[in-house]
XYZ file of C-alpha atoms in Angstrom:
270
model
C 32.079 -10.401 54.066
C 29.117 -8.412 52.371
C 31.308 -9.089 48.803
C 31.501 -12.652 49.697
C 27.738 -12.844 50.103
C 26.897 -11.018 47.029
C 29.248 -13.587 45.108
C 27.701 -16.743 46.626
C 24.011 -15.075 45.481
C 25.658 -14.658 42.250
C 26.810 -18.216 42.108
C 23.807 -19.778 43.229
C 21.712 -18.092 40.602
C 24.070 -20.549 37.999
C 23.989 -23.384 40.333
C 20.044 -23.986 40.568
C 17.362 -23.767 37.793
C 16.146 -20.056 38.469
C 14.343 -17.658 35.820
C 17.294 -15.383 36.357
C 19.776 -18.103 35.434
C 17.815 -18.877 32.351
C 17.444 -15.060 31.255
C 20.870 -14.620 31.856
C 22.103 -17.859 29.965
C 19.962 -17.080 27.009
C 20.870 -13.362 26.586
C 24.415 -14.807 26.607
C 23.749 -17.320 24.196
C 22.058 -14.860 21.853
C 24.969 -12.572 22.208
C 27.648 -15.148 21.574
C 25.740 -15.953 18.520
C 25.575 -12.602 17.114
C 29.017 -11.980 17.947
C 30.286 -15.085 16.191
C 28.475 -14.328 13.160
C 29.703 -10.728 13.245
C 33.288 -11.926 13.604
C 33.078 -14.819 11.185
C 31.843 -12.070 8.718
C 34.795 -9.759 9.860
C 37.037 -12.869 9.236
C 36.003 -13.353 5.837
C 35.970 -9.846 4.696
C 39.309 -8.939 6.426
C 41.022 -12.188 5.140
C 39.568 -11.716 1.516
C 40.831 -8.153 1.395
C 44.117 -9.114 2.308
C 44.429 -11.785 -0.239
C 43.272 -9.562 -2.869
C 45.851 -6.930 -1.847
C 48.620 -9.406 -1.849
C 47.478 -10.633 -5.099
C 47.295 -7.245 -6.819
C 50.974 -6.645 -5.013
C 52.500 -9.710 -6.640
C 50.772 -8.422 -10.020
C 52.635 -5.096 -9.808
C 55.945 -6.608 -8.543
C 56.026 -9.069 -11.569
C 54.971 -6.336 -13.905
C 57.840 -4.305 -12.777
C 60.460 -6.969 -12.827
C 59.390 -8.334 -16.083
C 60.045 -4.523 -17.805
C 63.298 -3.859 -15.667
C 64.768 -7.261 -16.819
C 64.190 -6.710 -20.610
C 67.427 -5.572 -21.422
C 69.490 -7.411 -19.047
C 68.304 -10.704 -20.212
C 68.438 -9.617 -24.104
C 72.063 -8.719 -23.680
C 72.471 -11.965 -21.253
C 73.710 -10.039 -18.636
C 73.895 -12.303 -15.639
C 75.487 -9.881 -13.580
C 72.554 -7.188 -14.171
C 70.008 -9.410 -13.778
C 71.323 -10.863 -10.228
C 71.718 -6.983 -9.027
C 67.917 -6.484 -9.972
C 66.946 -9.724 -8.236
C 68.765 -8.665 -5.173
C 66.913 -5.362 -4.988
C 63.394 -7.253 -5.583
C 64.362 -9.994 -2.870
C 64.501 -7.370 -0.283
C 61.144 -5.997 -1.021
C 58.063 -6.725 1.225
C 56.905 -10.355 1.077
C 59.399 -11.131 -1.729
C 60.727 -14.506 -0.937
C 61.833 -16.268 -4.323
C 62.833 -15.210 -8.029
C 63.341 -17.082 -11.161
C 64.485 -15.749 -14.446
C 64.775 -17.983 -17.694
C 65.739 -17.034 -20.928
C 63.919 -17.715 -24.254
C 65.084 -21.254 -24.362
C 63.958 -22.227 -20.825
C 67.652 -22.233 -19.384
C 67.679 -20.793 -15.684
C 69.625 -17.332 -16.138
C 68.802 -16.515 -12.007
C 67.226 -18.633 -9.183
C 66.719 -17.796 -6.049
C 64.999 -20.881 -3.743
C 62.888 -20.551 -0.660
C 61.322 -23.197 1.544
C 58.559 -21.263 2.618
C 55.068 -23.243 1.537
C 52.940 -20.635 1.486
C 53.536 -18.443 -1.388
C 52.023 -16.896 -4.506
C 53.605 -17.522 -7.626
C 53.466 -14.908 -10.319
C 54.977 -15.502 -14.063
C 55.336 -13.147 -17.080
C 56.953 -13.253 -20.207
C 59.959 -10.665 -20.706
C 59.620 -8.879 -23.801
C 62.141 -6.729 -25.865
C 60.870 -4.802 -28.893
C 57.779 -7.171 -28.744
C 59.646 -10.035 -28.730
C 59.603 -12.329 -25.924
C 63.436 -13.131 -24.544
C 62.443 -14.796 -21.344
C 60.336 -15.384 -18.231
C 60.472 -13.846 -15.119
C 58.941 -15.770 -11.879
C 58.295 -14.072 -8.438
C 57.219 -15.773 -5.270
C 55.104 -13.522 -2.495
C 54.818 -14.969 0.894
C 51.583 -15.439 2.270
C 52.545 -15.323 5.694
C 51.171 -11.711 6.683
C 47.803 -13.364 5.456
C 48.336 -16.335 7.934
C 49.082 -14.080 10.549
C 46.119 -12.083 9.775
C 43.739 -14.949 10.045
C 45.265 -16.128 13.368
C 44.813 -12.695 14.738
C 41.499 -12.377 13.892
C 40.390 -15.652 15.390
C 42.267 -15.098 18.711
C 40.770 -11.475 18.696
C 37.138 -12.580 17.863
C 37.470 -15.301 20.329
C 38.716 -12.977 23.231
C 36.004 -10.772 22.531
C 33.369 -13.493 22.497
C 34.502 -14.714 25.732
C 34.875 -11.472 27.341
C 31.490 -9.997 26.439
C 29.651 -13.340 27.178
C 31.105 -13.356 30.488
C 30.663 -9.569 31.250
C 26.585 -10.123 29.898
C 26.514 -12.882 32.173
C 28.098 -11.141 35.249
C 25.898 -7.865 34.489
C 22.850 -9.474 33.794
C 23.130 -11.843 36.813
C 23.863 -8.670 39.178
C 20.807 -6.726 37.531
C 18.344 -9.780 37.806
C 19.367 -10.199 41.256
C 18.687 -6.586 42.224
C 15.281 -5.982 40.377
C 14.049 -9.485 39.972
C 15.533 -11.679 42.705
C 14.860 -8.862 45.591
C 10.924 -8.657 44.628
C 10.738 -12.508 44.479
C 12.554 -12.660 47.882
C 9.835 -10.446 49.539
C 7.140 -12.077 47.712
C 8.424 -15.506 48.986
C 8.569 -14.254 52.368
C 5.188 -12.740 52.697
C 3.826 -16.068 51.283
C 5.454 -18.095 53.987
C 4.461 -15.658 56.594
C 0.632 -15.676 55.444
C 1.112 -19.604 55.313
C 2.228 -19.495 58.832
C -1.249 -18.112 59.941
C -0.539 -14.524 59.720
C -3.522 -13.398 57.504
C -2.986 -9.958 57.933
C 0.146 -10.076 55.893
C -0.206 -7.591 52.766
C 2.241 -6.725 50.117
C 3.325 -3.276 49.538
C 2.660 -1.923 45.984
C 5.946 -2.689 43.587
C 7.182 -0.498 40.900
C 7.473 -3.131 38.210
C 3.741 -3.848 36.855
C 4.242 -7.311 36.663
C 4.863 -7.738 40.467
C 2.164 -5.135 41.101
C -0.251 -7.173 39.423
C 0.785 -10.227 41.752
C 0.747 -8.164 45.024
C -2.721 -6.995 44.027
C -4.239 -10.380 43.519
C -2.426 -11.574 46.658
C -3.898 -8.933 48.930
C -7.280 -9.420 47.429
C -6.883 -13.166 47.911
C -5.595 -12.234 51.612
C -8.419 -9.967 52.109
C -11.145 -12.839 51.325
C -9.014 -15.426 53.594
C -9.070 -13.128 56.536
C -12.810 -12.309 56.008
C -13.603 -15.768 55.899
C -11.422 -16.707 58.947
C -12.978 -13.739 61.084
C -16.512 -15.367 60.080
C -15.452 -18.743 61.081
C -14.189 -17.567 64.340
C -17.455 -15.613 64.856
C -19.336 -18.538 64.352
C -17.214 -20.662 66.725
C -17.629 -18.083 69.389
C -21.288 -18.028 69.144
C -21.451 -21.705 69.057
C -19.442 -22.076 72.261
C -21.565 -19.467 73.915
C -24.526 -21.244 72.822
C -23.365 -24.508 74.258
C -22.177 -22.819 77.394
C -25.299 -21.525 77.984
C -27.323 -24.758 77.227
C -24.948 -26.692 79.716
C -25.582 -23.908 82.444
C -29.403 -24.381 81.982
C -29.308 -28.184 81.936
C -27.243 -27.915 85.156
C -29.393 -25.392 86.816
C -32.598 -27.444 85.758
C -31.376 -30.568 87.130
C -31.344 -29.532 90.626
C -34.904 -28.243 90.601
C -37.247 -30.902 91.808
C -40.822 -28.609 92.312
C -42.396 -28.474 88.764
C -43.880 -24.872 89.106
C -40.257 -23.894 89.957
C -39.007 -25.801 86.858
C -41.396 -24.004 84.910
C -40.771 -20.489 86.214
C -36.870 -21.176 85.785
C -37.160 -22.483 82.277
C -39.076 -19.233 81.146
C -36.438 -16.976 82.925
C -33.396 -18.787 81.384
C -35.199 -18.389 78.009
C -35.858 -14.882 78.579
C -32.238 -14.247 79.697
C -30.564 -16.030 77.115
C-alpha cells in the first residue's frame, strides 16, 4: 500500500507542472544530450577504426596473394592458382577473388552476391615483369554489424540512464524538496485559517531556512497586530458598556442634586 502511494506521488510529479518535474526533466535532457554526443563520438571513432583495420587487412591479403600467385600465373598453372584461391577464400572476410593473365583473360574467378565489399587489386609480377592481375573482395559485414551494435548499445544506454536519472531525481526531489514544501504549505494553510501562533521549525536547507525565518518574522508581526486590535476592541467594548450603564442609571434620576452626585461618582469609578 505504501509502495503504491509512493509510486503515485512520483507519477504526480510528472503529471503536473512542478519544480521537481522541471528539474528532473532538465537534468535528464542535459544528460541525454551528453550521452548522445559521447555515443556519437564513440560510434564514429569505432567505425572509422574498424574500416581502417579492414582496409589494412585487405591490403595485406592482396599483397600476399599477388606474391603467392606469381609463379603459378607465370607458368599458367591453373590448378595451382585454384588451390591458392581456395585457401585464401577460407580466410576471414574474404568473399570473392579473380585472377587475370597479362592479356586480361580470366584464369580464376569466384563470384559473390554480397554488395558491401572492399575490392583490392594488385599487379602480379615475376622477375620484375607484370604477368597478371589479382583481385580480392573483402566483406564489410563486420563493420555493418558493428555499426548496428553500437547504435543499439548507445540507444539502450541513453534510454536506461535517462529513465534512471528521472526516477532517482524524482525520488530525491520528493524527499529533499517535496517534504519541506509540503510542510511549508500546511503551515501556510494553518496560518491562513486564523492560527496566528503557527510557526515553522528551522530547516536543514539554507534556502528553506530563510523562508522559514521570514515567515516566522511575518507571523510575529501579524500576531502582534492582531493582539493589539483585539485589545483595542476589548477596551472600546468596555467603554461602550460603561457609557451605556451610566446612561441607564442617569436616566432614572430625577433630582438635579442627586444627578450631579451620581455623575461625579460614575466618572470617579470609571
